[in-house]
Amino acid sequence: MSRLLEMIEKADTIAVLGHVRPDGDCVGSCLAVCTYIREQYPEKKVQVYLEKPPVKFSYLKHFEEISQSVDDAVSYDLCICLDSADEERLGDFAVYRKEAKASIVLDHHVTNPGYADENQIEDVSSTCELLFGALECDKISRDTAACIYTGIIHDTNVFKNSNTTSRTMQIAGVMMDKGVDFPRIINDSFYRKTYVQNQILGRAVLESVTLLDGMVIFAVVRRKDMDFYGVESSDLDGIVEQLRITDGVEVAIFLYETDNHVFKVSMRSNHYVDVSRVALVFGGGGHVRAAGCTMSGNVHDVLNNLTGYIEEQIKEYKG
Ligand code: AMP
Ligand code: MN
Ligand code: MN
């Protein structure tokens, strides 16, 4: 039996946490473990806490029961932290981990320092892939499988990122055998965009600039642009990916303003630059080919700081 299941068996009350600005792997892994526990251990109390999750994931079971606020009066026997590279990324819900009698982290970010009592950190495609290995396969229902499949397709960009392995595909195959509606999941949660999402994507790409002989591409969305189009941060998913596939680009950088002069930074690389190293310098983290951090200052300074470290790596590589 996995360490996760051992800990679940010992607990009567369980909190499940992910990271701020939850993505498909985060929502998928949290709802997968919640659904699994509710089906296998109906006597236990389990509650998922996340910042407002994107509605495109509302087809997942128990989506409506996700709590978006902290209740100071409640504490738990066990806290399960999923897909969150460090404690800060648990956001306000970190208090549940601190106060729980026991805690476990399951994560696939190489930069994760391991901040719980038990830490299972492996460099695989997604937290959902890791979670699959910690659950008993024959006890995974179609509802749990839909969560796991969602996480895998989001973190692999539908099986095309270099983090996709034959095991990733095999697990996706097992989820298909469980009966998940995969064309619907892929179309509705990954590819479909609202009109304004397409507009802001177009605007960001239109105004993008290239640097370092076209090896770096950069775009920014400011608060006022987001207000103009009436979009929120989850509507910006996919912009950095569109920048990354530009011919000749090694690194794509996308910024959006979360507060006055505060920017959420997303970076993607294609072949050799390790963007997690760059993100770590600025207090963030992630993976070799996809990483992020939060930086403050004006756009020019933020960009200069980032490109300095990126240029160093490009020079190292080119010799
Ligand atoms: P994003 O660009 O936000 O999609 O993030 C790319 C990858 O880096 C994801 O796996 C994130 O979980 C991770 N990441 C993003 N921002 C941070 C951060 N501030 N700290 C640690 N990891 C991050
Ligand atoms: Mn994530
Ligand atoms: Mn992930």
Short mmCIF file of C-alpha atoms and ligand atoms in Angstrom, two decimals:
data_model
loop_
_atom_site.label_atom_id
_atom_site.label_comp_id
_atom_site.label_asym_id
_atom_site.label_seq_id
_atom_site.Cartn_x
_atom_site.Cartn_y
_atom_site.Cartn_z
CA MET A 1 0.00 0.00 0.00
CA SER A 2 1.30 3.49 -0.86
CA ARG A 3 2.27 5.98 1.85
CA LEU A 4 -0.65 8.16 0.70
CA LEU A 5 -3.21 5.39 1.22
CA GLU A 6 -1.68 4.44 4.58
CA MET A 7 -2.06 8.01 5.75
CA ILE A 8 -5.62 8.25 4.40
CA GLU A 9 -6.58 5.05 6.23
CA LYS A 10 -5.36 6.49 9.56
CA ALA A 11 -7.25 9.79 9.19
CA ASP A 12 -10.93 10.56 9.84
CA THR A 13 -10.85 14.11 8.46
CA ILE A 14 -8.83 15.14 5.40
CA ALA A 15 -8.11 18.47 3.73
CA VAL A 16 -6.93 18.52 0.10
CA LEU A 17 -4.96 21.55 -1.15
CA GLY A 18 -3.48 22.61 -4.50
CA HIS A 19 -1.80 25.81 -5.66
CA VAL A 20 -2.91 29.41 -6.20
CA ARG A 21 -4.43 30.09 -9.63
CA PRO A 22 -5.31 26.39 -10.01
CA ASP A 23 -4.72 24.74 -13.40
CA GLY A 24 -5.98 21.45 -14.88
CA ASP A 25 -3.42 19.27 -13.10
CA CYS A 26 -4.15 20.97 -9.80
CA VAL A 27 -7.94 20.80 -10.02
CA GLY A 28 -7.72 17.30 -11.54
CA SER A 29 -5.45 15.85 -8.85
CA CYS A 30 -7.39 17.45 -5.97
CA LEU A 31 -10.76 16.20 -7.24
CA ALA A 32 -9.30 12.77 -8.14
CA VAL A 33 -8.14 12.13 -4.58
CA CYS A 34 -11.38 13.59 -3.17
CA THR A 35 -13.57 11.38 -5.39
CA TYR A 36 -11.44 8.31 -4.63
CA ILE A 37 -11.70 8.86 -0.86
CA ARG A 38 -15.45 9.52 -0.99
CA GLU A 39 -16.02 6.31 -2.95
CA GLN A 40 -13.63 4.06 -1.04
CA TYR A 41 -13.97 5.51 2.46
CA PRO A 42 -17.46 7.06 2.65
CA GLU A 43 -17.18 7.36 6.44
CA LYS A 44 -14.30 9.86 6.18
CA LYS A 45 -14.75 13.62 5.85
CA VAL A 46 -12.81 15.10 2.92
CA GLN A 47 -12.77 18.75 1.81
CA VAL A 48 -10.96 20.33 -1.17
CA TYR A 49 -9.80 23.96 -0.79
CA LEU A 50 -8.77 25.98 -3.86
CA GLU A 51 -8.85 29.54 -5.13
CA LYS A 52 -11.66 30.01 -7.65
CA PRO A 53 -11.13 27.17 -10.15
CA PRO A 54 -11.83 27.86 -13.86
CA VAL A 55 -15.43 26.88 -14.75
CA LYS A 56 -14.19 24.90 -17.74
CA PHE A 57 -13.41 22.13 -15.22
CA SER A 58 -16.97 22.02 -13.88
CA TYR A 59 -17.62 18.65 -15.56
CA LEU A 60 -15.45 17.05 -12.87
CA LYS A 61 -17.27 15.34 -10.00
CA HIS A 62 -17.45 17.33 -6.74
CA PHE A 63 -16.31 20.52 -8.53
CA GLU A 64 -19.18 22.45 -6.92
CA GLU A 65 -18.09 21.38 -3.43
CA ILE A 66 -14.64 22.97 -3.65
CA SER A 67 -14.35 25.51 -0.84
CA GLN A 68 -12.78 28.87 -1.74
CA SER A 69 -12.43 30.27 1.76
CA VAL A 70 -10.59 29.43 4.97
CA ASP A 71 -12.63 28.51 8.00
CA ASP A 72 -10.39 29.20 11.02
CA ALA A 73 -12.44 26.97 13.29
CA VAL A 74 -11.66 23.76 11.37
CA SER A 75 -8.55 21.58 11.48
CA TYR A 76 -7.85 18.17 9.99
CA ASP A 77 -6.16 14.86 10.80
CA LEU A 78 -4.46 14.81 7.40
CA CYS A 79 -3.63 17.46 4.81
CA ILE A 80 -2.82 16.32 1.25
CA CYS A 81 -0.96 18.96 -0.81
CA LEU A 82 -0.98 18.41 -4.58
CA ASP A 83 0.92 20.04 -7.47
CA SER A 84 2.17 22.88 -5.26
CA ALA A 85 5.91 23.50 -5.72
CA ASP A 86 6.34 25.26 -2.39
CA GLU A 87 4.41 26.12 0.74
CA GLU A 88 3.75 29.70 -0.34
CA ARG A 89 1.86 28.48 -3.41
CA LEU A 90 -0.73 26.86 -1.13
CA GLY A 91 -1.89 30.46 -0.60
CA ASP A 92 -4.18 31.20 2.35
CA PHE A 93 -4.97 27.51 2.76
CA ALA A 94 -1.41 26.76 3.99
CA VAL A 95 -2.83 27.11 7.51
CA TYR A 96 -4.59 23.74 7.08
CA ARG A 97 -1.24 22.06 6.45
CA LYS A 98 0.39 23.72 9.44
CA GLU A 99 -2.42 22.71 11.76
CA ALA A 100 -3.08 19.20 10.48
CA LYS A 101 -1.85 16.27 12.58
CA ALA A 102 -0.08 14.88 9.50
CA SER A 103 0.66 16.13 5.99
CA ILE A 104 1.81 14.71 2.67
CA VAL A 105 2.99 16.38 -0.53
CA LEU A 106 2.61 14.75 -3.94
CA ASP A 107 4.24 16.84 -6.63
CA HIS A 108 6.17 16.69 -9.88
CA HIS A 109 8.05 20.02 -9.68
CA VAL A 110 11.80 19.41 -9.50
CA THR A 111 12.21 22.62 -7.47
CA ASN A 112 9.93 21.38 -4.64
CA PRO A 113 11.92 21.45 -1.35
CA GLY A 114 9.55 18.98 0.39
CA TYR A 115 7.61 20.94 3.00
CA ALA A 116 5.34 18.29 4.56
CA ASP A 117 5.84 15.33 6.94
CA GLU A 118 5.92 13.00 3.95
CA ASN A 119 7.03 14.15 0.49
CA GLN A 120 6.65 12.24 -2.74
CA ILE A 121 8.28 14.34 -5.45
CA GLU A 122 9.00 12.76 -8.82
CA ASP A 123 9.89 14.26 -12.17
CA VAL A 124 6.91 12.91 -14.13
CA SER A 125 4.45 14.57 -16.52
CA SER A 126 1.92 15.68 -13.94
CA THR A 127 0.80 15.32 -10.36
CA CYS A 128 -2.10 13.27 -11.73
CA GLU A 129 0.39 10.75 -13.16
CA LEU A 130 2.10 10.51 -9.77
CA LEU A 131 -1.24 10.21 -7.98
CA PHE A 132 -2.28 7.36 -10.27
CA GLY A 133 0.68 5.32 -8.95
CA ALA A 134 -0.35 6.02 -5.35
CA LEU A 135 -3.95 4.79 -5.80
CA GLU A 136 -5.18 1.23 -6.39
CA CYS A 137 -5.90 0.99 -10.09
CA ASP A 138 -8.90 -1.32 -9.85
CA LYS A 139 -10.55 1.11 -7.39
CA ILE A 140 -10.31 4.08 -9.76
CA SER A 141 -13.83 4.85 -11.02
CA ARG A 142 -14.74 6.62 -14.25
CA ASP A 143 -15.27 9.86 -12.30
CA THR A 144 -11.80 9.66 -10.72
CA ALA A 145 -10.33 8.68 -14.10
CA ALA A 146 -11.80 11.82 -15.72
CA CYS A 147 -9.93 13.93 -13.14
CA ILE A 148 -6.64 12.11 -13.74
CA TYR A 149 -7.03 12.29 -17.52
CA THR A 150 -7.74 16.04 -17.30
CA GLY A 151 -4.55 16.68 -15.30
CA ILE A 152 -2.43 14.68 -17.71
CA ILE A 153 -3.68 16.40 -20.86
CA HIS A 154 -3.26 19.87 -19.35
CA ASP A 155 0.29 19.38 -18.11
CA THR A 156 1.46 17.64 -21.28
CA ASN A 157 -0.40 20.04 -23.60
CA VAL A 158 -2.27 17.02 -24.93
CA PHE A 159 0.68 14.61 -24.96
CA LYS A 160 3.03 16.84 -26.94
CA ASN A 161 5.38 18.20 -24.25
CA SER A 162 8.70 16.45 -23.70
CA ASN A 163 7.50 15.39 -20.24
CA THR A 164 5.21 12.83 -21.93
CA THR A 165 6.55 9.27 -21.52
CA SER A 166 5.26 5.89 -22.60
CA ARG A 167 4.01 5.44 -19.03
CA THR A 168 2.04 8.70 -19.33
CA MET A 169 0.38 7.31 -22.47
CA GLN A 170 -0.24 3.96 -20.80
CA ILE A 171 -1.97 5.62 -17.84
CA ALA A 172 -4.07 7.72 -20.26
CA GLY A 173 -4.96 4.43 -21.99
CA VAL A 174 -6.09 2.91 -18.70
CA MET A 175 -8.25 6.02 -18.11
CA MET A 176 -9.78 5.51 -21.57
CA ASP A 177 -10.57 1.91 -20.61
CA LYS A 178 -12.35 3.27 -17.53
CA GLY A 179 -14.69 5.02 -19.98
CA VAL A 180 -13.69 8.69 -19.80
CA ASP A 181 -15.20 10.91 -22.50
CA PHE A 182 -11.77 11.96 -23.83
CA PRO A 183 -12.83 13.96 -26.92
CA ARG A 184 -15.09 16.06 -24.73
CA ILE A 185 -12.44 16.57 -22.04
CA ILE A 186 -9.81 17.60 -24.60
CA ASN A 187 -12.08 19.92 -26.58
CA ASP A 188 -14.05 21.49 -23.76
CA SER A 189 -11.36 21.96 -21.15
CA PHE A 190 -8.25 22.40 -23.28
CA TYR A 191 -8.91 23.80 -26.75
CA ARG A 192 -12.18 25.71 -26.42
CA LYS A 193 -11.75 29.45 -25.92
CA THR A 194 -14.30 32.14 -25.30
CA TYR A 195 -14.43 35.07 -27.70
CA VAL A 196 -12.60 37.37 -25.26
CA GLN A 197 -9.96 34.72 -24.53
CA ASN A 198 -9.21 34.62 -28.26
CA GLN A 199 -9.17 38.41 -28.41
CA ILE A 200 -6.66 38.82 -25.59
CA LEU A 201 -4.52 36.02 -27.08
CA GLY A 202 -4.53 37.83 -30.42
CA ARG A 203 -3.68 41.13 -28.80
CA ALA A 204 -0.75 39.65 -26.81
CA VAL A 205 0.67 37.90 -29.88
CA LEU A 206 0.19 41.00 -32.04
CA GLU A 207 2.16 43.12 -29.60
CA SER A 208 4.86 40.55 -28.79
CA VAL A 209 8.49 41.43 -29.42
CA THR A 210 11.53 39.28 -30.10
CA LEU A 211 14.92 39.74 -28.46
CA LEU A 212 18.39 38.20 -28.62
CA ASP A 213 18.30 37.52 -32.38
CA GLY A 214 14.80 36.06 -32.21
CA MET A 215 15.76 33.45 -29.63
CA VAL A 216 13.56 35.06 -26.97
CA ILE A 217 9.97 36.24 -27.46
CA PHE A 218 8.14 38.39 -24.99
CA ALA A 219 4.58 39.64 -24.42
CA VAL A 220 2.79 41.42 -21.60
CA VAL A 221 -0.85 41.92 -20.64
CA ARG A 222 -1.52 44.84 -18.32
CA ARG A 223 -4.31 45.29 -15.79
CA LYS A 224 -5.99 47.88 -17.98
CA ASP A 225 -6.04 45.46 -20.95
CA MET A 226 -7.60 42.78 -18.75
CA ASP A 227 -10.24 45.26 -17.59
CA PHE A 228 -10.89 46.38 -21.16
CA TYR A 229 -11.55 42.85 -22.40
CA GLY A 230 -13.19 41.80 -19.12
CA VAL A 231 -10.87 38.85 -18.59
CA GLU A 232 -9.27 37.30 -15.53
CA SER A 233 -5.95 35.51 -15.17
CA SER A 234 -7.33 32.07 -16.10
CA ASP A 235 -8.41 33.55 -19.47
CA LEU A 236 -4.72 34.01 -20.32
CA ASP A 237 -3.93 30.28 -20.38
CA GLY A 238 -2.28 29.25 -23.62
CA ILE A 239 -0.74 32.63 -24.52
CA VAL A 240 2.79 31.59 -23.49
CA GLU A 241 2.32 28.33 -25.41
CA GLN A 242 1.41 30.24 -28.58
CA LEU A 243 4.55 32.37 -28.15
CA ARG A 244 6.72 29.28 -27.56
CA ILE A 245 5.90 27.71 -30.94
CA THR A 246 7.23 30.73 -32.86
CA ASP A 247 9.88 29.59 -35.33
CA GLY A 248 13.44 30.14 -34.06
CA VAL A 249 12.42 30.88 -30.47
CA GLU A 250 14.21 29.16 -27.60
CA VAL A 251 12.49 30.94 -24.70
CA ALA A 252 9.01 32.49 -24.48
CA ILE A 253 8.29 34.95 -21.68
CA PHE A 254 4.77 36.05 -20.83
CA LEU A 255 3.91 38.57 -18.11
CA TYR A 256 0.60 39.72 -16.77
CA GLU A 257 0.00 42.35 -14.16
CA THR A 258 -1.54 41.02 -10.94
CA ASP A 259 -1.20 44.31 -9.06
CA ASN A 260 0.25 47.70 -9.80
CA HIS A 261 3.80 46.93 -11.00
CA VAL A 262 3.57 43.30 -9.89
CA PHE A 263 3.79 40.68 -12.63
CA LYS A 264 3.15 36.97 -12.83
CA VAL A 265 5.88 35.57 -15.08
CA SER A 266 5.47 32.45 -17.22
CA MET A 267 8.40 31.02 -19.13
CA ARG A 268 8.68 28.17 -21.61
CA SER A 269 11.75 26.82 -23.41
CA ASN A 270 12.12 24.57 -26.42
CA HIS A 271 15.48 22.80 -26.39
CA TYR A 272 18.20 23.68 -23.90
CA VAL A 273 17.47 26.63 -21.59
CA ASP A 274 16.45 25.49 -18.08
CA VAL A 275 13.76 28.05 -17.21
CA SER A 276 13.25 26.59 -13.72
CA ARG A 277 16.79 27.85 -12.89
CA VAL A 278 15.79 31.35 -13.98
CA ALA A 279 12.50 31.23 -12.04
CA LEU A 280 14.29 30.01 -8.89
CA VAL A 281 16.52 33.12 -8.89
CA PHE A 282 13.36 35.20 -8.50
CA GLY A 283 11.71 33.04 -5.85
CA GLY A 284 9.60 30.94 -8.22
CA GLY A 285 10.06 27.44 -9.58
CA GLY A 286 8.71 24.85 -11.95
CA HIS A 287 10.19 22.54 -14.54
CA VAL A 288 13.08 22.63 -17.02
CA ARG A 289 10.77 23.57 -19.94
CA ALA A 290 7.99 25.42 -18.03
CA ALA A 291 8.45 27.63 -15.01
CA GLY A 292 7.10 30.73 -13.35
CA CYS A 293 7.61 33.34 -10.68
CA THR A 294 6.23 36.68 -9.52
CA MET A 295 8.30 39.86 -9.96
CA SER A 296 7.80 43.52 -9.26
CA GLY A 297 9.07 46.67 -10.93
CA ASN A 298 8.45 48.15 -14.34
CA VAL A 299 8.14 45.87 -17.35
CA HIS A 300 11.50 46.97 -18.73
CA ASP A 301 13.39 46.02 -15.54
CA VAL A 302 11.56 42.71 -15.13
CA LEU A 303 12.37 41.77 -18.71
CA ASN A 304 16.01 42.86 -18.39
CA ASN A 305 16.46 40.81 -15.24
CA LEU A 306 15.02 37.69 -16.86
CA THR A 307 16.84 37.99 -20.17
CA GLY A 308 20.17 38.49 -18.36
CA TYR A 309 19.94 34.97 -16.90
CA ILE A 310 18.54 33.51 -20.12
CA GLU A 311 21.34 35.02 -22.21
CA GLU A 312 23.89 33.50 -19.83
CA GLN A 313 22.46 30.04 -20.48
CA ILE A 314 22.27 30.60 -24.25
CA LYS A 315 25.96 31.65 -24.26
CA GLU A 316 26.91 28.66 -22.08
CA TYR A 317 25.17 26.35 -24.55
CA LYS A 318 26.54 27.93 -27.71
CA GLY A 319 30.03 28.05 -26.18
P1 AMP B 1 2.87 28.72 -15.45
O1 AMP B 1 3.74 29.49 -16.35
O2 AMP B 1 2.22 29.54 -14.40
O3 AMP B 1 1.92 27.83 -16.20
O4 AMP B 1 3.83 27.76 -14.65
C1 AMP B 1 4.72 26.89 -15.28
C2 AMP B 1 5.18 25.87 -14.27
O5 AMP B 1 5.94 26.51 -13.24
C3 AMP B 1 4.02 25.19 -13.58
O6 AMP B 1 4.34 23.85 -13.40
C4 AMP B 1 3.89 25.91 -12.28
O7 AMP B 1 3.37 25.09 -11.29
C5 AMP B 1 5.30 26.37 -11.98
N1 AMP B 1 5.29 27.68 -11.33
C6 AMP B 1 4.70 28.79 -11.79
N2 AMP B 1 4.86 29.84 -10.95
C7 AMP B 1 5.57 29.35 -9.89
C8 AMP B 1 6.04 29.91 -8.67
N3 AMP B 1 5.84 31.19 -8.34
N4 AMP B 1 6.72 29.10 -7.83
C9 AMP B 1 6.92 27.81 -8.14
N5 AMP B 1 6.52 27.22 -9.28
C10 AMP B 1 5.84 27.96 -10.14
MN MN B 2 -0.12 23.16 -11.72
MN MN B 3 1.33 20.01 -12.55
#
